[in-house]
Amino acid sequence: MPGTSTSAELADLLEAEWSATRAGEPVVRRHLGTDPLPADAWTLAATGRFMPEGERTPAQRDALALAADLTAELTDADAVLLAVPLYNFGVSQHFKTWVDLIMAGAGPAADGLLKDKPTALVTVRGGGYGPGTPREGWDHSTPYLRRILGDLWQADLTVIERELTLAGVNPAMEHLKDQAAQRRTEARDAARPTGRTLAAK
């Protein structure tokens, strides 16, 4: 639920600091979980790109227009904030659709799409995935996000991570509550200055 989202909590802190520094400047929000993009839009946009405009179906034209709008929304921003939790060891289908549509909208220009643009990634994980944990190596989201945002799109990327968010919810993780509280404090302490830093760039 958005009202209890641990990633949204951190993103809200970061955004508040950004807005305090950039008072009066607009903030464009897109919530892919509650307002998802059409699941078939990427296929339609990707196939439509390689067809002459006059041969595209109405659905392909609509998908390409959506891809272009999403790409422009991203490239026109002064700074970018993404809150992306770990879902079943990877990114959600909604976020993946968003990435794929932007790749279709940008085409060859996707390489360097966010070159040097101040970008913050907030990511949270219910369990522990660090070295020595039983689930070490099971986080297939954060490396993917770093590859897309940092390596491919070449953003000036800051990553804020929080783990153990299910401690206190999952009885099997009750013994990790103190560690979880510390992780939350560390993540909150990182979010605030990151918001100010993004606003200053």
Tab-separated table of C-alpha atoms in Angstrom:
chain	number	residue	atom	x	y	z
A	1	MET	CA	0.000	0.000	0.000
A	2	PRO	CA	1.392	3.441	-0.874
A	3	GLY	CA	0.546	4.758	2.616
A	4	THR	CA	2.855	2.220	4.260
A	5	SER	CA	5.560	2.054	1.608
A	6	THR	CA	9.066	2.099	3.061
A	7	SER	CA	10.534	3.236	-0.253
A	8	ALA	CA	7.995	6.078	-0.448
A	9	GLU	CA	8.948	7.169	3.073
A	10	LEU	CA	12.551	7.689	1.995
A	11	ALA	CA	11.604	9.239	-1.340
A	12	ASP	CA	9.297	11.699	0.425
A	13	LEU	CA	12.107	12.798	2.735
A	14	LEU	CA	14.428	13.323	-0.216
A	15	GLU	CA	11.801	15.202	-2.215
A	16	ALA	CA	10.982	17.454	0.737
A	17	GLU	CA	14.609	18.539	0.987
A	18	TRP	CA	14.772	19.113	-2.774
A	19	SER	CA	11.587	21.194	-2.703
A	20	ALA	CA	12.785	23.239	0.254
A	21	THR	CA	15.852	24.219	-1.754
A	22	ARG	CA	13.943	24.676	-5.037
A	23	ALA	CA	10.841	26.352	-3.578
A	24	GLY	CA	8.085	26.875	-6.113
A	25	GLU	CA	9.543	24.611	-8.776
A	26	PRO	CA	7.151	21.930	-10.075
A	27	VAL	CA	7.549	18.257	-9.219
A	28	VAL	CA	6.226	15.666	-11.674
A	29	ARG	CA	5.242	12.387	-10.021
A	30	ARG	CA	4.482	9.060	-11.647
A	31	HIS	CA	3.297	6.130	-9.512
A	32	LEU	CA	3.682	3.019	-11.622
A	33	GLY	CA	2.135	0.761	-9.003
A	34	THR	CA	-1.221	2.517	-8.670
A	35	ASP	CA	-1.307	3.885	-12.239
A	36	PRO	CA	0.426	1.180	-14.287
A	37	LEU	CA	1.387	1.502	-17.907
A	38	PRO	CA	-0.285	-0.844	-20.431
A	39	ALA	CA	1.477	-4.188	-20.341
A	40	ASP	CA	1.470	-4.533	-24.128
A	41	ALA	CA	2.687	-0.993	-24.859
A	42	TRP	CA	6.353	-1.913	-25.124
A	43	THR	CA	5.729	-4.654	-27.697
A	44	LEU	CA	3.604	-2.293	-29.763
A	45	ALA	CA	6.167	0.528	-29.546
A	46	ALA	CA	9.120	-1.741	-30.287
A	47	THR	CA	7.505	-3.279	-33.369
A	48	GLY	CA	6.113	0.065	-34.530
A	49	ARG	CA	9.550	1.674	-34.490
A	50	PHE	CA	10.705	-0.558	-37.324
A	51	MET	CA	7.686	-0.009	-39.544
A	52	PRO	CA	7.006	2.861	-41.945
A	53	GLU	CA	4.747	5.384	-40.229
A	54	GLY	CA	1.938	4.843	-42.707
A	55	GLU	CA	1.876	1.107	-41.984
A	56	ARG	CA	1.646	1.384	-38.216
A	57	THR	CA	-1.567	0.359	-36.503
A	58	PRO	CA	-3.388	2.878	-34.294
A	59	ALA	CA	-2.252	0.891	-31.261
A	60	GLN	CA	1.376	1.112	-32.382
A	61	ARG	CA	1.090	4.858	-32.916
A	62	ASP	CA	-0.429	5.285	-29.452
A	63	ALA	CA	2.337	3.193	-27.876
A	64	LEU	CA	5.055	5.166	-29.645
A	65	ALA	CA	3.458	8.431	-28.527
A	66	LEU	CA	3.395	7.129	-24.933
A	67	ALA	CA	7.048	6.082	-25.185
A	68	ALA	CA	7.994	9.525	-26.516
A	69	ASP	CA	6.089	11.256	-23.705
A	70	LEU	CA	7.758	9.130	-21.023
A	71	THR	CA	11.179	9.761	-22.526
A	72	ALA	CA	10.596	13.509	-22.703
A	73	GLU	CA	9.297	13.553	-19.131
A	74	LEU	CA	12.559	12.015	-18.001
A	75	THR	CA	14.977	14.029	-20.110
A	76	ASP	CA	13.244	17.345	-19.383
A	77	ALA	CA	13.640	16.919	-15.616
A	78	ASP	CA	16.320	18.853	-13.738
A	79	ALA	CA	16.781	15.870	-11.414
A	80	VAL	CA	15.343	12.368	-11.172
A	81	LEU	CA	14.176	10.438	-8.106
A	82	LEU	CA	13.203	6.774	-8.413
A	83	ALA	CA	11.785	4.664	-5.582
A	84	VAL	CA	12.038	1.021	-6.622
A	85	PRO	CA	11.544	-1.773	-4.055
A	86	LEU	CA	12.790	-5.310	-4.544
A	87	TYR	CA	9.917	-7.533	-5.717
A	88	ASN	CA	10.434	-11.299	-5.745
A	89	PHE	CA	14.198	-10.802	-6.150
A	90	GLY	CA	13.855	-8.394	-9.092
A	91	VAL	CA	12.118	-5.234	-10.280
A	92	SER	CA	8.347	-5.111	-10.657
A	93	GLN	CA	6.767	-5.648	-14.057
A	94	HIS	CA	5.445	-2.066	-13.892
A	95	PHE	CA	8.913	-0.586	-13.550
A	96	LYS	CA	10.325	-2.883	-16.222
A	97	THR	CA	7.574	-1.774	-18.622
A	98	TRP	CA	8.509	1.854	-17.917
A	99	VAL	CA	12.186	1.185	-18.662
A	100	ASP	CA	11.370	-0.752	-21.821
A	101	LEU	CA	9.074	1.983	-23.115
A	102	ILE	CA	11.741	4.625	-22.546
A	103	MET	CA	14.241	2.462	-24.379
A	104	ALA	CA	11.774	2.241	-27.271
A	105	GLY	CA	11.112	5.965	-27.149
A	106	ALA	CA	14.756	6.943	-27.036
A	107	GLY	CA	15.998	4.398	-29.551
A	108	PRO	CA	19.771	4.628	-30.105
A	109	ALA	CA	19.815	7.771	-27.940
A	110	ALA	CA	19.102	5.633	-24.854
A	111	ASP	CA	22.866	5.320	-24.416
A	112	GLY	CA	23.608	8.428	-22.358
A	113	LEU	CA	19.953	9.406	-21.979
A	114	LEU	CA	20.561	10.892	-18.504
A	115	LYS	CA	24.204	11.801	-18.971
A	116	ASP	CA	25.399	13.627	-15.831
A	117	LYS	CA	21.810	14.325	-14.688
A	118	PRO	CA	21.471	14.279	-10.867
A	119	THR	CA	19.583	11.058	-10.123
A	120	ALA	CA	18.699	9.325	-6.865
A	121	LEU	CA	17.598	5.713	-6.599
A	122	VAL	CA	15.826	4.655	-3.405
A	123	THR	CA	15.570	0.900	-3.096
A	124	VAL	CA	14.364	-1.250	-0.201
A	125	ARG	CA	14.455	-4.964	0.532
A	126	GLY	CA	12.336	-6.926	2.979
A	127	GLY	CA	15.145	-9.252	4.017
A	128	GLY	CA	18.924	-9.211	4.184
A	129	TYR	CA	20.960	-9.792	1.036
A	130	GLY	CA	24.455	-8.768	2.093
A	131	PRO	CA	27.624	-10.874	2.151
A	132	GLY	CA	27.289	-13.955	4.309
A	133	THR	CA	23.486	-13.930	4.436
A	134	PRO	CA	21.451	-16.901	3.180
A	135	ARG	CA	20.109	-14.760	0.333
A	136	GLU	CA	23.408	-13.246	-0.753
A	137	GLY	CA	23.299	-12.797	-4.524
A	138	TRP	CA	19.509	-13.049	-4.728
A	139	ASP	CA	18.969	-9.313	-5.232
A	140	HIS	CA	18.631	-9.109	-9.007
A	141	SER	CA	17.110	-5.637	-8.871
A	142	THR	CA	19.839	-3.316	-7.595
A	143	PRO	CA	22.562	-4.475	-10.010
A	144	TYR	CA	20.101	-4.144	-12.907
A	145	LEU	CA	19.105	-0.644	-11.802
A	146	ARG	CA	22.731	0.439	-11.491
A	147	ARG	CA	23.436	-0.940	-14.959
A	148	ILE	CA	20.490	0.854	-16.593
A	149	LEU	CA	20.682	4.172	-14.741
A	150	GLY	CA	24.408	4.498	-14.224
A	151	ASP	CA	26.090	2.565	-17.001
A	152	LEU	CA	23.620	2.809	-19.883
A	153	TRP	CA	21.786	6.069	-19.212
A	154	GLN	CA	24.950	7.543	-17.582
A	155	ALA	CA	23.133	9.370	-14.795
A	156	ASP	CA	25.003	11.065	-11.961
A	157	LEU	CA	23.634	8.358	-9.673
A	158	THR	CA	23.252	8.185	-5.885
A	159	VAL	CA	21.798	4.982	-4.422
A	160	ILE	CA	20.064	4.867	-1.031
A	161	GLU	CA	19.373	1.350	0.216
A	162	ARG	CA	17.439	-0.039	3.155
A	163	GLU	CA	17.166	-3.690	4.140
A	164	LEU	CA	15.221	-5.766	6.678
A	165	THR	CA	11.975	-3.849	6.188
A	166	LEU	CA	9.953	-6.956	7.094
A	167	ALA	CA	11.503	-7.255	10.554
A	168	GLY	CA	8.654	-6.663	12.978
A	169	VAL	CA	6.179	-7.906	10.360
A	170	ASN	CA	7.522	-11.393	9.696
A	171	PRO	CA	7.744	-13.328	13.016
A	172	ALA	CA	10.774	-15.229	11.720
A	173	MET	CA	12.666	-11.911	11.555
A	174	GLU	CA	11.747	-10.685	15.044
A	175	HIS	CA	15.346	-11.028	16.231
A	176	LEU	CA	16.436	-8.549	13.541
A	177	LYS	CA	14.264	-5.643	14.727
A	178	ASP	CA	17.171	-3.690	16.216
A	179	GLN	CA	19.241	-4.063	13.061
A	180	ALA	CA	16.224	-3.066	10.994
A	181	ALA	CA	15.735	0.092	13.054
A	182	GLN	CA	19.381	0.993	12.508
A	183	ARG	CA	19.050	0.430	8.749
A	184	ARG	CA	16.021	2.719	8.694
A	185	THR	CA	17.880	5.464	10.552
A	186	GLU	CA	20.858	5.189	8.210
A	187	ALA	CA	18.661	5.351	5.117
A	188	ARG	CA	16.706	8.352	6.409
A	189	ASP	CA	19.948	10.101	7.296
A	190	ALA	CA	21.188	9.505	3.739
A	191	ALA	CA	17.963	10.654	2.051
A	192	ARG	CA	17.888	14.163	3.474
A	193	PRO	CA	21.332	15.368	2.343
A	194	THR	CA	20.872	13.627	-1.004
A	195	GLY	CA	17.800	15.751	-1.634
A	196	ARG	CA	19.765	18.909	-0.904
A	197	THR	CA	22.637	17.739	-3.089
A	198	LEU	CA	20.376	17.013	-6.050
A	199	ALA	CA	18.781	20.427	-5.713
A	200	ALA	CA	22.158	22.144	-5.715
A	201	LYS	CA	23.395	20.531	-8.929
